[in-house]
Short mmCIF file of C-alpha atoms in Angstrom, two decimals:
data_model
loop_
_atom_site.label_atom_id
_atom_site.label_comp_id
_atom_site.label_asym_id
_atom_site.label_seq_id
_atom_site.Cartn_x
_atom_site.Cartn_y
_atom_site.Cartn_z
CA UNK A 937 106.14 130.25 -40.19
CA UNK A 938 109.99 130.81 -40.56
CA UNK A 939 110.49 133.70 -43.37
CA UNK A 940 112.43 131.18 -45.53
CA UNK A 941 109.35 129.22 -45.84
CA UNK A 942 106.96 132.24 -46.37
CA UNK A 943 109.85 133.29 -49.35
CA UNK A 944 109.50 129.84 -50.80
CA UNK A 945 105.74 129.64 -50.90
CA UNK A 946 106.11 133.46 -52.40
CA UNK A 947 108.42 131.64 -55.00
CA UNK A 948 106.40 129.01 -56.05
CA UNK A 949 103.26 131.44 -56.71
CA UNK A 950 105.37 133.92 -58.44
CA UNK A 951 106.14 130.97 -61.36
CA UNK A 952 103.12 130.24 -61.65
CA UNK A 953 101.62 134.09 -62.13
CA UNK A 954 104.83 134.89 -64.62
CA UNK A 955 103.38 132.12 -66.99
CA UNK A 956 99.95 133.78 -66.66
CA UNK A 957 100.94 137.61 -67.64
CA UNK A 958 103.27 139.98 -69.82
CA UNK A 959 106.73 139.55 -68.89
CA UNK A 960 106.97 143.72 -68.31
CA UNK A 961 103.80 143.56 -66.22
CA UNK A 962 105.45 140.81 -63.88
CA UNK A 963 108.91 143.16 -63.93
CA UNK A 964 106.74 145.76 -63.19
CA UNK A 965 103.82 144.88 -60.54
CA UNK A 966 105.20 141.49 -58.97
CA UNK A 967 109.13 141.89 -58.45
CA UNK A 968 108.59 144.75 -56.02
CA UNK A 969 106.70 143.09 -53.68
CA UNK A 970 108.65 141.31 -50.72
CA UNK A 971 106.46 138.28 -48.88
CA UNK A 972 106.91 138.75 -44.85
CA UNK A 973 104.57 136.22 -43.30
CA UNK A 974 102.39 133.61 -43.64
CA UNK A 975 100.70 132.79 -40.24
CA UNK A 976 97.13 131.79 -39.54
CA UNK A 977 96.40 131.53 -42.73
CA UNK A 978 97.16 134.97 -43.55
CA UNK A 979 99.83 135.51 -46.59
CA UNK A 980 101.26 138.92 -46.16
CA UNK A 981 103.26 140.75 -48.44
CA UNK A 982 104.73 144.00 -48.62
CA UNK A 983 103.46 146.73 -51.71
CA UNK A 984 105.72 149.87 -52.14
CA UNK A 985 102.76 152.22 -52.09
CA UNK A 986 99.01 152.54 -51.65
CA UNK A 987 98.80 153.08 -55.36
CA UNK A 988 100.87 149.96 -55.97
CA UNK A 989 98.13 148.03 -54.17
CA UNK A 990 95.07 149.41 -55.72
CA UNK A 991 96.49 148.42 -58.86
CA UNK A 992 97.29 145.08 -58.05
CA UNK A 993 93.81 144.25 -56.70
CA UNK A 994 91.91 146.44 -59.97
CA UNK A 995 93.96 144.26 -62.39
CA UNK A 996 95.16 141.16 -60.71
CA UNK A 997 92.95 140.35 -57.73
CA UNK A 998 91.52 136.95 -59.40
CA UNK A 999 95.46 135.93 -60.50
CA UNK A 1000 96.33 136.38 -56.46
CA UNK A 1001 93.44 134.46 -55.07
CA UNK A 1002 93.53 131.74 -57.19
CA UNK A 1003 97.09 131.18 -57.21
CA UNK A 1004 97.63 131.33 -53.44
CA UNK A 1005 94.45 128.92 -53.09
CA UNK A 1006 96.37 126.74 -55.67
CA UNK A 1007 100.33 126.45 -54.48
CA UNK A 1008 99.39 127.55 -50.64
CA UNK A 1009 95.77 126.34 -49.83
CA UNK A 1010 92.05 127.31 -50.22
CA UNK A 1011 91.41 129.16 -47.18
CA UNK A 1012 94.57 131.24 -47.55
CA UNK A 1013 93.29 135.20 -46.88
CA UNK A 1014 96.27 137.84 -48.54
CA UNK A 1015 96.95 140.75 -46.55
CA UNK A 1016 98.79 143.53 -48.29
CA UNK A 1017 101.19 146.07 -46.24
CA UNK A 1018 102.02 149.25 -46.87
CA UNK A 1019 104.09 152.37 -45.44
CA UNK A 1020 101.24 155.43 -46.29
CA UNK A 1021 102.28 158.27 -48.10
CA UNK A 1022 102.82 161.82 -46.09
CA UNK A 1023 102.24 159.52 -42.03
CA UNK A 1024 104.97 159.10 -40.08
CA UNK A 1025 106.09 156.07 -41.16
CA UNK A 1026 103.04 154.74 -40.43
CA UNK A 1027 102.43 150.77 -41.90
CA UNK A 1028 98.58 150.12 -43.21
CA UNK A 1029 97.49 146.51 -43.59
CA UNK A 1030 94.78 145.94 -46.47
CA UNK A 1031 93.09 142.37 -46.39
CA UNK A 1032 92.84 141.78 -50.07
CA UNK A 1033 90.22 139.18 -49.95
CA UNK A 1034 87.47 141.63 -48.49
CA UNK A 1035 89.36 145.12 -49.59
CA UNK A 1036 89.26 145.56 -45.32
CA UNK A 1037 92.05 147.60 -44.03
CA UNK A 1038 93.23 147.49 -40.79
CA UNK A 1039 95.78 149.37 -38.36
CA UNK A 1040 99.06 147.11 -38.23
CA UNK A 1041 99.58 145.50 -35.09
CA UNK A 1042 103.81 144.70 -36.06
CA UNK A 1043 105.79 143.97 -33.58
CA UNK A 1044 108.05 146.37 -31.69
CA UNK A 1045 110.98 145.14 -33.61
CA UNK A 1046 109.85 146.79 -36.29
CA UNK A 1047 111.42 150.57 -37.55
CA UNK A 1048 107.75 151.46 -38.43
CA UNK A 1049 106.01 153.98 -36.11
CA UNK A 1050 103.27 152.78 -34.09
CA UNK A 1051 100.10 153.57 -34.72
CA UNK A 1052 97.90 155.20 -32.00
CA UNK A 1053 95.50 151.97 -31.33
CA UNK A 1054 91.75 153.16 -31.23
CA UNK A 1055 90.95 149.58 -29.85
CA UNK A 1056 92.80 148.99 -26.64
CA UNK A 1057 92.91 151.19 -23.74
CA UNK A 1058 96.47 152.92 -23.73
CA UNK A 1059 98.78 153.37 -20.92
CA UNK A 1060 100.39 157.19 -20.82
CA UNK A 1061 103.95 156.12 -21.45
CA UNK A 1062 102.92 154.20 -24.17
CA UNK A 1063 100.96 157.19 -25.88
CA UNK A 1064 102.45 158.14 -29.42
CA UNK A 1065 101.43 161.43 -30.28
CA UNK A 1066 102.54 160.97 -34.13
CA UNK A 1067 103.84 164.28 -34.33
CA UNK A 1068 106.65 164.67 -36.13
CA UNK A 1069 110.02 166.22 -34.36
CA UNK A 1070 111.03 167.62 -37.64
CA UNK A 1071 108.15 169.92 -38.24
CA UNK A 1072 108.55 173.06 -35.01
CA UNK A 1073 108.11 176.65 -35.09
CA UNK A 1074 111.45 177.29 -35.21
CA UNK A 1075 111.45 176.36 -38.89
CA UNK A 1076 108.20 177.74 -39.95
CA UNK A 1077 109.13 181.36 -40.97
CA UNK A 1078 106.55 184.02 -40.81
CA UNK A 1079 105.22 186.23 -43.61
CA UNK A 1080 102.37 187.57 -44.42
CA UNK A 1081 100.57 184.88 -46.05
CA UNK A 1082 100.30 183.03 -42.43
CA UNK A 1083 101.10 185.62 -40.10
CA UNK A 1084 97.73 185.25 -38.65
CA UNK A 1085 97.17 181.45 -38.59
CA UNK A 1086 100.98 181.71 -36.59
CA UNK A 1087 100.40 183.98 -34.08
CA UNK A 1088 97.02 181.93 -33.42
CA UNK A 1089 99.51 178.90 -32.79
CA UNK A 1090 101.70 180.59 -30.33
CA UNK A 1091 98.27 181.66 -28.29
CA UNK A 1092 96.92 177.93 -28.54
CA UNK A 1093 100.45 176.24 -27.85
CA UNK A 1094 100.32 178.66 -24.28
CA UNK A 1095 96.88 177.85 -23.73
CA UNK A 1096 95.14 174.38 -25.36
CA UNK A 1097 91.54 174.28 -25.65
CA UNK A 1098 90.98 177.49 -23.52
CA UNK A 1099 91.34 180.12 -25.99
CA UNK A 1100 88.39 181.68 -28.27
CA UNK A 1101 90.25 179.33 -31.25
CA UNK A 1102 88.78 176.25 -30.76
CA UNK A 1103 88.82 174.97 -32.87
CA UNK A 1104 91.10 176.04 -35.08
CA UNK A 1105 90.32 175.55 -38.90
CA UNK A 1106 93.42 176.20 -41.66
CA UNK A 1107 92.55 175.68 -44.92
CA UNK A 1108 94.77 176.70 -47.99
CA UNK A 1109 95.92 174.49 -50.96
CA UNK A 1110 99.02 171.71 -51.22
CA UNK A 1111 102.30 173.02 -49.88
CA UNK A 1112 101.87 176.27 -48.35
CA UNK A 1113 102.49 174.85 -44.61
CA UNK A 1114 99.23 173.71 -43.08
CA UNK A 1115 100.70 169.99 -42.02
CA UNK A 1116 103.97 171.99 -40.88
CA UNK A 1117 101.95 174.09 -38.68
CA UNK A 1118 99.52 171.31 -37.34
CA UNK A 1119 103.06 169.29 -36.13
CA UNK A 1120 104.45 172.77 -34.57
CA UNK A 1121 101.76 173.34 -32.29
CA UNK A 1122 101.31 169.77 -31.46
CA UNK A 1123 105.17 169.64 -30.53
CA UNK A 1124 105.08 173.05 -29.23
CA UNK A 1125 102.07 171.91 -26.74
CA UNK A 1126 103.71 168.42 -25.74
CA UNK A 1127 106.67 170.32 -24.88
CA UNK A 1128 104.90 172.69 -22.42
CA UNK A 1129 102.45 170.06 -20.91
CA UNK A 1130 104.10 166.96 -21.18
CA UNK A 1131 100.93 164.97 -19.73
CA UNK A 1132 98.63 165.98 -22.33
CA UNK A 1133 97.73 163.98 -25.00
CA UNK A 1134 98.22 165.49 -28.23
CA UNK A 1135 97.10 163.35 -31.69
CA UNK A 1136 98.21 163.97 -34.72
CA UNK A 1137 96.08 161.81 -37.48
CA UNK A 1138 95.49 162.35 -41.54
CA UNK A 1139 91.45 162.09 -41.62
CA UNK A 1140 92.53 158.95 -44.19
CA UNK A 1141 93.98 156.95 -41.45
CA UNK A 1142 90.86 157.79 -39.00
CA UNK A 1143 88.36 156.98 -41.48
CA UNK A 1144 90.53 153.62 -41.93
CA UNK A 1145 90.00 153.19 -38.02
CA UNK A 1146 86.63 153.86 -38.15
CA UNK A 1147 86.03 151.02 -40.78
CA UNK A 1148 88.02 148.58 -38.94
CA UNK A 1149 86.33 149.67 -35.72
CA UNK A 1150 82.84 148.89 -37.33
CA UNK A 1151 84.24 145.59 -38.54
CA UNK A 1152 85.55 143.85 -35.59
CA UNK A 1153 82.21 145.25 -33.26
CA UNK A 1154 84.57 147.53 -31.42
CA UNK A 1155 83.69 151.19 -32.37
CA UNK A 1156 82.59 152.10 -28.49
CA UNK A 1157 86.17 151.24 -27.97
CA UNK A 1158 87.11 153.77 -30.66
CA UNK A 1159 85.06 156.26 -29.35
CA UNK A 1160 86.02 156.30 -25.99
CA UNK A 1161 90.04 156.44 -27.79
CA UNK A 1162 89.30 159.65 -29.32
CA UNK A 1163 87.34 161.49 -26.22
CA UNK A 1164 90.49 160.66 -24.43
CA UNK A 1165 92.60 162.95 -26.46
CA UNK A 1166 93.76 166.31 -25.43
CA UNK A 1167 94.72 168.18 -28.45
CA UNK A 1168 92.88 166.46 -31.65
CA UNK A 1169 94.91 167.31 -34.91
CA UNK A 1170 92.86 166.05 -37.87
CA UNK A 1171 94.63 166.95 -41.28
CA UNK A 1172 93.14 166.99 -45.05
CA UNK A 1173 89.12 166.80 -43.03
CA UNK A 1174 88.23 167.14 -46.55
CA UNK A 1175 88.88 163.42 -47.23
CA UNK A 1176 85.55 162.96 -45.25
CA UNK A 1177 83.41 163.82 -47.85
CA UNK A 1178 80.57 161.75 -48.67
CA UNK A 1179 81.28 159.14 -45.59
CA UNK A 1180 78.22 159.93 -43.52
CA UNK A 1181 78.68 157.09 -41.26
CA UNK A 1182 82.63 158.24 -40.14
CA UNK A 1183 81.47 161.70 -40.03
CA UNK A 1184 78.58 161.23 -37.30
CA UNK A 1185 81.50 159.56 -35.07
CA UNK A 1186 83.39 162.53 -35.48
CA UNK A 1187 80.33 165.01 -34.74
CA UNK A 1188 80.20 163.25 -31.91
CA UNK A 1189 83.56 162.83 -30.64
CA UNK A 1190 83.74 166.34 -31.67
CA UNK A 1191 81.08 167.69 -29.33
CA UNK A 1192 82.69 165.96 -26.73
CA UNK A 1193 86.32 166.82 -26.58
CA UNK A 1194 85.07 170.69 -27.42
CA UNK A 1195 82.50 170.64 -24.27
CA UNK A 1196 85.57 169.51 -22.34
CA UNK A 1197 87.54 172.24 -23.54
CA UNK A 1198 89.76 170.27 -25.72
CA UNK A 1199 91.59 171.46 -28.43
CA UNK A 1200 90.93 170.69 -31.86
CA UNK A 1201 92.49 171.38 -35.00
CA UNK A 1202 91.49 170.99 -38.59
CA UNK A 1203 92.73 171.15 -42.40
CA UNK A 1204 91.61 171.46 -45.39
CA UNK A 1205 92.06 172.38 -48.72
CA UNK A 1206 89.04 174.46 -48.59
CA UNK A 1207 87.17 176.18 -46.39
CA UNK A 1208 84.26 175.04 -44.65
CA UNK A 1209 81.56 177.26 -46.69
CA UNK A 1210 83.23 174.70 -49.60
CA UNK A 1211 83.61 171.57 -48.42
CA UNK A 1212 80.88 169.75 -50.26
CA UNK A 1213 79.68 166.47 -48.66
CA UNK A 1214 80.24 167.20 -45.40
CA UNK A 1215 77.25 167.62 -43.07
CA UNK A 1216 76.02 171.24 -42.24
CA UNK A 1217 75.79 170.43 -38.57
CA UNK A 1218 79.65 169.54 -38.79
CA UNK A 1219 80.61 172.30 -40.79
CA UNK A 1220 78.19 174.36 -38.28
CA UNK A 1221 81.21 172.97 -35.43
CA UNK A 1222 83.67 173.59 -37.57
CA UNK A 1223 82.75 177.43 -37.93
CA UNK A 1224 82.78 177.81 -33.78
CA UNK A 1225 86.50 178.59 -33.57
CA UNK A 1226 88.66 180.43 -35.90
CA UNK A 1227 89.08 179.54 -39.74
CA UNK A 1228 91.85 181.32 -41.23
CA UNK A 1229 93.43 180.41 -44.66
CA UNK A 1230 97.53 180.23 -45.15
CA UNK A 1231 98.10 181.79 -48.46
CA UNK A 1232 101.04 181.11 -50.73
CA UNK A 1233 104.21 182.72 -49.49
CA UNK A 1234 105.14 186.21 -50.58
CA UNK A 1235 108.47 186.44 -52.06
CA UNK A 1236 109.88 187.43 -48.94
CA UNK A 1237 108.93 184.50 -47.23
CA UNK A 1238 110.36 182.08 -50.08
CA UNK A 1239 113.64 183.99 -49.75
CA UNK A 1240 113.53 182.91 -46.06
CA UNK A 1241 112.35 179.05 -46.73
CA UNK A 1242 115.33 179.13 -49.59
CA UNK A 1243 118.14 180.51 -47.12
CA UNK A 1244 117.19 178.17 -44.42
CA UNK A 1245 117.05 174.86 -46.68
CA UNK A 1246 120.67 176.21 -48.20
CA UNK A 1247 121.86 176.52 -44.51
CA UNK A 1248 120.66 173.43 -42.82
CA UNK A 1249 121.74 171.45 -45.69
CA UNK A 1250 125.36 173.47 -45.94
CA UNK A 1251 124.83 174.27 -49.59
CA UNK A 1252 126.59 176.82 -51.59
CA UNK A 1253 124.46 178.63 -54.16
CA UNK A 1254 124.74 182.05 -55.67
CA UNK A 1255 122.60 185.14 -54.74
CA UNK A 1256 120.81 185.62 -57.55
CA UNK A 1257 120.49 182.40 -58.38
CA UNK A 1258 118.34 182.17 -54.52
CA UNK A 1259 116.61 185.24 -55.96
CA UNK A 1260 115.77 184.14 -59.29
CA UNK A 1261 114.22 180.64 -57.86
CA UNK A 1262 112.15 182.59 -55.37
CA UNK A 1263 111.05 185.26 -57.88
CA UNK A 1264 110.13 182.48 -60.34
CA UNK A 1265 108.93 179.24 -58.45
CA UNK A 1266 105.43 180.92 -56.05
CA UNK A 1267 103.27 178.02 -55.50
CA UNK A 1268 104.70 176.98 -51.98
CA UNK A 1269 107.13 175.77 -50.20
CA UNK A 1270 107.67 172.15 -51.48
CA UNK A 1271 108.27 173.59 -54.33
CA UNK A 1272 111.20 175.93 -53.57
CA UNK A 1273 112.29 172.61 -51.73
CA UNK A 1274 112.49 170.43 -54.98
CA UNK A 1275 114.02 173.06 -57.51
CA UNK A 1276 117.34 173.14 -54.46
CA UNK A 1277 117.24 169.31 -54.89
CA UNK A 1278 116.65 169.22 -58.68
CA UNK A 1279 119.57 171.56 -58.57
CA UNK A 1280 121.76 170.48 -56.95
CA UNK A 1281 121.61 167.26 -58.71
CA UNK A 1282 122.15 168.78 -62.13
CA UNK A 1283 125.30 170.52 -60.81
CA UNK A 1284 126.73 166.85 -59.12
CA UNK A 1285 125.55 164.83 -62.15
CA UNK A 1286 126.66 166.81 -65.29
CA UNK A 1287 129.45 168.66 -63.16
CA UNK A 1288 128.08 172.07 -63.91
CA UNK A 1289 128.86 175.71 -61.90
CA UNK A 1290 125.37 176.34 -60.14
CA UNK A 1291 124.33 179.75 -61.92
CA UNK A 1292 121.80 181.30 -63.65
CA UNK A 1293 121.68 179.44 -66.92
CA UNK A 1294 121.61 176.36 -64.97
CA UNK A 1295 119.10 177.63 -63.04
CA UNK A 1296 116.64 178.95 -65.71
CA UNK A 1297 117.26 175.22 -67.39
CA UNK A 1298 115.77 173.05 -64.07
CA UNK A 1299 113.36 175.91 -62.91
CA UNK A 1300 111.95 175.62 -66.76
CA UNK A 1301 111.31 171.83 -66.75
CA UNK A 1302 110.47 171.93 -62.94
CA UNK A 1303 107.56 174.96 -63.66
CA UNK A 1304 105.59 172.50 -66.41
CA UNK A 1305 105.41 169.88 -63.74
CA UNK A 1306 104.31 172.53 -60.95
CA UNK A 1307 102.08 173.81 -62.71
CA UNK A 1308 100.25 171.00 -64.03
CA UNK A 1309 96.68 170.78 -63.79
CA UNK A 1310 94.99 168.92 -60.86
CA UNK A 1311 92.01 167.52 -61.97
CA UNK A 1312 88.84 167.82 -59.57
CA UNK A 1313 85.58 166.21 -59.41
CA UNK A 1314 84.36 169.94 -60.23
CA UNK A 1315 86.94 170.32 -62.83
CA UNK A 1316 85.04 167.77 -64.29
CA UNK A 1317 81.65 168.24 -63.80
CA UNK A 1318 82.63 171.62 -65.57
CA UNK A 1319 84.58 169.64 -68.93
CA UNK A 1320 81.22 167.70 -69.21
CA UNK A 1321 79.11 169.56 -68.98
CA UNK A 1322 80.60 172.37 -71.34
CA UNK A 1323 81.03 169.53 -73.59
CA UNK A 1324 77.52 168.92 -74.11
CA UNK A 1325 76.56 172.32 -73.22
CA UNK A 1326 74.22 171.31 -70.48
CA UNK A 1327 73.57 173.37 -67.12
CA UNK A 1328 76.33 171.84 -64.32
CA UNK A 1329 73.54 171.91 -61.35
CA UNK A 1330 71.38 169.82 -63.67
CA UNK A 1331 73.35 166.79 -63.19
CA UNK A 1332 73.07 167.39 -59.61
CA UNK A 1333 68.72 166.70 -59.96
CA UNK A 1334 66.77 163.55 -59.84
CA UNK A 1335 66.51 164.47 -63.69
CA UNK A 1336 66.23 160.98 -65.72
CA UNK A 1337 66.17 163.09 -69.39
CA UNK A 1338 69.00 161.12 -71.46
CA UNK A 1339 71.47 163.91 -72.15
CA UNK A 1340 71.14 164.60 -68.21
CA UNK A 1341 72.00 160.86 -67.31
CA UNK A 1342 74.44 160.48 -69.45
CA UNK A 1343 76.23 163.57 -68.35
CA UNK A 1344 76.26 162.75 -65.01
CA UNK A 1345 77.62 159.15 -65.77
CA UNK A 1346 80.35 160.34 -67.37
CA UNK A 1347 81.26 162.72 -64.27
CA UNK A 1348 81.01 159.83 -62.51
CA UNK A 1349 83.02 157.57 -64.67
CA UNK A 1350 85.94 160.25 -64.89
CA UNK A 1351 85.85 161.25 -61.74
CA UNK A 1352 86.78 157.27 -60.79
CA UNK A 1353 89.34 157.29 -63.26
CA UNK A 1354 91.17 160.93 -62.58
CA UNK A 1355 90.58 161.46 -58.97
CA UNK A 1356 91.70 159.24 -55.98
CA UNK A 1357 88.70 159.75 -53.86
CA UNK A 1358 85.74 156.52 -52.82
CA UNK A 1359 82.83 155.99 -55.08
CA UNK A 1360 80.80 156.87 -52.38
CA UNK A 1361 82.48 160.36 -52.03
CA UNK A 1362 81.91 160.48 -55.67
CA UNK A 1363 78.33 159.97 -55.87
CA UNK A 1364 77.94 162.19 -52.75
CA UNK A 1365 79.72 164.90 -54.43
CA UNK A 1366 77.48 164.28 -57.65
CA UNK A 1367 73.69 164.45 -56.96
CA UNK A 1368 74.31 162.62 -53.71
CA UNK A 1369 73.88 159.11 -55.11
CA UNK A 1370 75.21 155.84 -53.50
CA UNK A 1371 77.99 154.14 -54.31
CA UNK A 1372 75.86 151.79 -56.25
CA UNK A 1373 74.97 153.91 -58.56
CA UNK A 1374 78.47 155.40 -59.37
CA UNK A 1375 79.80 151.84 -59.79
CA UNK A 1376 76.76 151.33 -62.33
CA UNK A 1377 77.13 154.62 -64.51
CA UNK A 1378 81.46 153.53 -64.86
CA UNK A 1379 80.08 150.37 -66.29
CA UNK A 1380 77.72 151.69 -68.33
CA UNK A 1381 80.04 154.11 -70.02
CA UNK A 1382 82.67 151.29 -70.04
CA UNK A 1383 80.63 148.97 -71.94
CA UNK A 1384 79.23 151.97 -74.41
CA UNK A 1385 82.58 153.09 -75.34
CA UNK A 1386 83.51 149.21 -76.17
CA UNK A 1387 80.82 149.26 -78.73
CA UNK A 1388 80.26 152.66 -79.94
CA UNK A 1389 83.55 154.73 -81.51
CA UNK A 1390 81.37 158.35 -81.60
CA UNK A 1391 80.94 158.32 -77.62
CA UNK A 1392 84.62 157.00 -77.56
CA UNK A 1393 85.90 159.86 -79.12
CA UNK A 1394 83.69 162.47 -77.23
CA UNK A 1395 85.16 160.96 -73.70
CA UNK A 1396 88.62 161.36 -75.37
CA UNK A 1397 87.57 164.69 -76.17
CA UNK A 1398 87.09 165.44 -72.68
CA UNK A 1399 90.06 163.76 -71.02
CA UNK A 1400 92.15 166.04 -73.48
CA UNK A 1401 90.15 169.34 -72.38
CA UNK A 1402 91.13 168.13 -69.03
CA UNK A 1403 94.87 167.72 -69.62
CA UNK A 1404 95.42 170.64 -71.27
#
C-alpha cells in the first residue's frame, strides 16, 4: 500500500484515539509516531525509542488494537519500529500484538544499517561486521586504568583466536571504554585479515535473535550463523541473566567457535565471579581466557580524552579551564564528553567567555546528574530489606513466613518498576523464581497498596531511600 494511504488510515485512527485520552497524553505519546506501511495486514509505525514503545503497549495496548481492528480491519497485526539505543543504527521491529520482536528485514533503500541475518546463509561480500569506523585505536588513549586490557588488544588484533586471551573478558562500569575497545580490535582485525568475519553484537540484539529464531522454527539456522563467525564480539553479556534458554545456545556456540580457535570477546559490567544468573558452566568458559577490568581514567588520561575532543572538534578552550573539568568530572569518558558539549553550548547560547566561572557553573549542574544513583536489583534487595530489617539472603529461600514473602514481593515489584531488565531476569536474580511468579508478587503489591495507605507509605518510604 502507497504511503499516502498508510498516512490516511494512520489519520483516521489517530481521531478516533484523541477522543479516547488526555489531550497532553496524545501530544505526548501519539504525535511522535510516523505510520510507514501497511502491507499484509501488518500496520507499521515508527516509535522514537525502545522506551517510547514499552510505554505505549504498558498503557495503551487495548486503545491500539481495538482502534486499528475498528477504522482498518480485525485481523490487522501492529508492528512497531525502532532505531535501538547505543547499535549502529540498527532498526528493531516489535509485533505489538504478541510483544514478538524481530530483526528488520527493510529494504536497501533504507539509511538504517543492516542487521547481520542469523536466518539466511550470507554471502562474504554481503557480511556486515557492525563495527563501527568511528571507534579505532588511534583514538583510544592509554593510561593506566586500561593499559593492560590495550596492550591485550594489540596482541589479539596481530593474532585472532590464537593467543592465550581467548577469550577475552572486559568488565568495568558505564563509560570507561569497554564498547570503544570491543569496535577497535574488531576494526583493527578486519583491517589486517580482510576475509575474516568479525561480529560485533549487544547481547540485547542476540537474545532478540534468539527469540525470533525459536519463533519462526529456525534456530539450527541461527546456530550454524554464529559458528560461522570469526571474531565474536558480544557486549553488556550481563543482559543474559536469568534467560537460560539463550544462554545454552551461546554455551554452545561458544564451545564451538573456541575449539576452532575463534576469537571471542566479552563485556560486562561485572566480572564473571558477579554476574548472577548466569550459568556456572558459562561463567566456567568465560574464565578460560583473560578477564581484565578497565578502570576509570586517571587524570592523566582525561587530560588526553579532553585535548583530543577539543582538537577534532577545533574548539578553543582555556587551560585551566581543560584542567579544572578533568580534575573535577572522574567517572569516564562520556562524561568529560558532555561537560565540552554542555559547554560549549552555554558559551553560544548566553554569549559568555568560556572560563572558569562558567565552567564551575555547568560542571556543578552536570556533577548532580553524573552522579546520580543507579538503582540495581541489589540496590534494592538491600532498601527492603533494611526497611524491614530482615536478612537479604532470606528472600533468596523457599521461605513462605509472611514478612519473608512480602519482602521479596516488593523486590520484585520495584525491581519491575526501577530497573529495565525481563521479569524473568528478575525472578532469576531473586530466589530464582519464574516469571510467573514475579508478574504475581507486582500485582499483589499493586492491588495492596490500592487498598491499604500504611503499606503505601512504607513502599514510598523505600522509593525515597532509593533516590536519595
Amino acid at each position: 500500500m502507497n504511503l499516502s494511504l498508510t498516512q490516511q488510515l494512520w489519520t483516521n485512527c489517530l481521531k478516533v484515539i484523541q477522543d479516547n485520552i488526555p489531550d497532553a497524553a496524545f501530544k505526548t505519546w501519539f504525535l511522535p509516531i510516523v505510520p510507514l506501511s501497511f502491507d499484509n495486514k501488518v500496520f507499521t509505525i515508527q516509535v522514537p525509542s525502545q522506551f517510547f514503545y514499552e510505554y505505549l503497549e504498558d498503557k495503551f495496548a487495548d486503545l491500539l488494537k481495538t482502534t486499528l481492528h475498528r477504522e482498518i480491519g480485525k485481523d490487522t497485526i501492529l508492528q512497531y519500529r525502532i532505531l535501538m539505543e547505543n547499535t549502529t543504527n540498527t532498526v528493531v521491529d516489535y509485533r505489538g500484538d504478541a510483544k514478538a520482536i524481530a530483526p528488520n528485514k527493510a529494504s536497501s533503500k533504507t539509511a538504517t544499517a543492516k542487521i547481520p541475518n542469523p536466518f539466511q546463509k550470507v554471502v562474504a561480500d554481503d557480511f556486515d561486521s557492525q563495527l563501527n569506523s568511528k571507534y579505532t585505536f588511534d583514538n583510544f588513549f592509554e593510561g593506566e586504568s586500561n593499559k593492560l586490557t590495550r596492550t591485550v588488544g594489540e596482541t589479539i588484533i596481530q593474532n585472532p583466536g590464537k593467543t592465550a586471551f581467548n577469550p577475552l573478558f572486559i568488565h568495568g562500569s558505564s563509560g570507561v571504554g569497554k564498547t570503544h575497545l570491543c569496535h577497535g580490535i574488531g576494526n583493527g582485525i578486519k583491517e589486517l585479515y580482510p576475509e575474516k568475519r568479525v561480529l560485533y553484537v549487544s547481547a540485547h540484539l542476540f537474545k532478540i535473535q534468539y527469540a525470533d529464531a525459536g519463533r519462526y522454527n529456525t534456530t539450527n539456522d541461527f546456530i550454524n550463523f554464529y559458528q560461522g563467525i570469526d571474531v565474536l564480539i558480544i557486549d553488556d553479556i550481563h543482559e543474559l541473566a536469568g534467560i537460560e534458554k539463550t544462554q545454552n545456545t551461546l554455551f554452545h556456540i561458544f564451545n564451538h567457535l573456541h575449539q576452532n580457535n575463534k576469537q571471542l570477546i566479552l563485556t560486562s559490567d561485572k566480572a564473571p565471579a558477579e554476574l548472577q544468573g548466569v550459568e556456572e558452566r558459562l561463567l566456567t568458559r568465560f574464565r578460560w581466557g583473560l578477564t581484565t577490568k578497565i578502570e576509570h581514567p586517571d587524570k592523566a588520561l582525561r587530560l588526553k580524552i579532553l585535548n583530543n575532543k577539543i582538537l577534532h572538534d577545533g574548539l578553543s578552550i582555556p587551560e585551566d579551564v581543560v584542567d579544572y573539568i578533568a580534575e573535577n568530572v572522574t567517572n569516564n569518558a562520556r562524561d568529560l564528553e558532555g561537560v565540552i558539549v554542555s559547554i560549549m553550548a552555554h558559551s553560544l547560547v548566553y554569549n559568555k567567555e568560556i572560563d572558569l566561572p562558567l565552567a564551575r557553573r555547568v560542571i556543578g549542574q552536570a556533577i548532580k546528574k553524573i552522579e546520580a544513583k543507579k538503582i540495581t536489583v541489589n540496590t534494592i534487595e538491600s532498601a527492603v530489606c533494611d526497611f524491614y530489617n530482615i536478612k537479604s539472603e532470606l528472600i533468596h529461600t523457599a521461605s513462605r513466613k509472611r514478612p519473608i514473602v512480602q519482602a521479596r514481593q516488593i523486590t520484585m515489584y520495584l525491581s519491575k518498576t526501577y530497573t529495565e531488565m525481563s521479569l524473568a531476569q528478575i525472578g532469576s536474580l531473586i530466589g530464582k523464581k519464574n516469571h510467573a511468579t514475579v508478574l504475581h508478587a507486582c500485582k499483589i503489591v499493586k492491588e495492596q497498596m490500592e487498598v491499604d495507605k500504611t503499606f503505601r507509605d512504607e513502599i514510598a518510604e523505600i522509593e525515597k531511600k532509593l533516590k536519595s
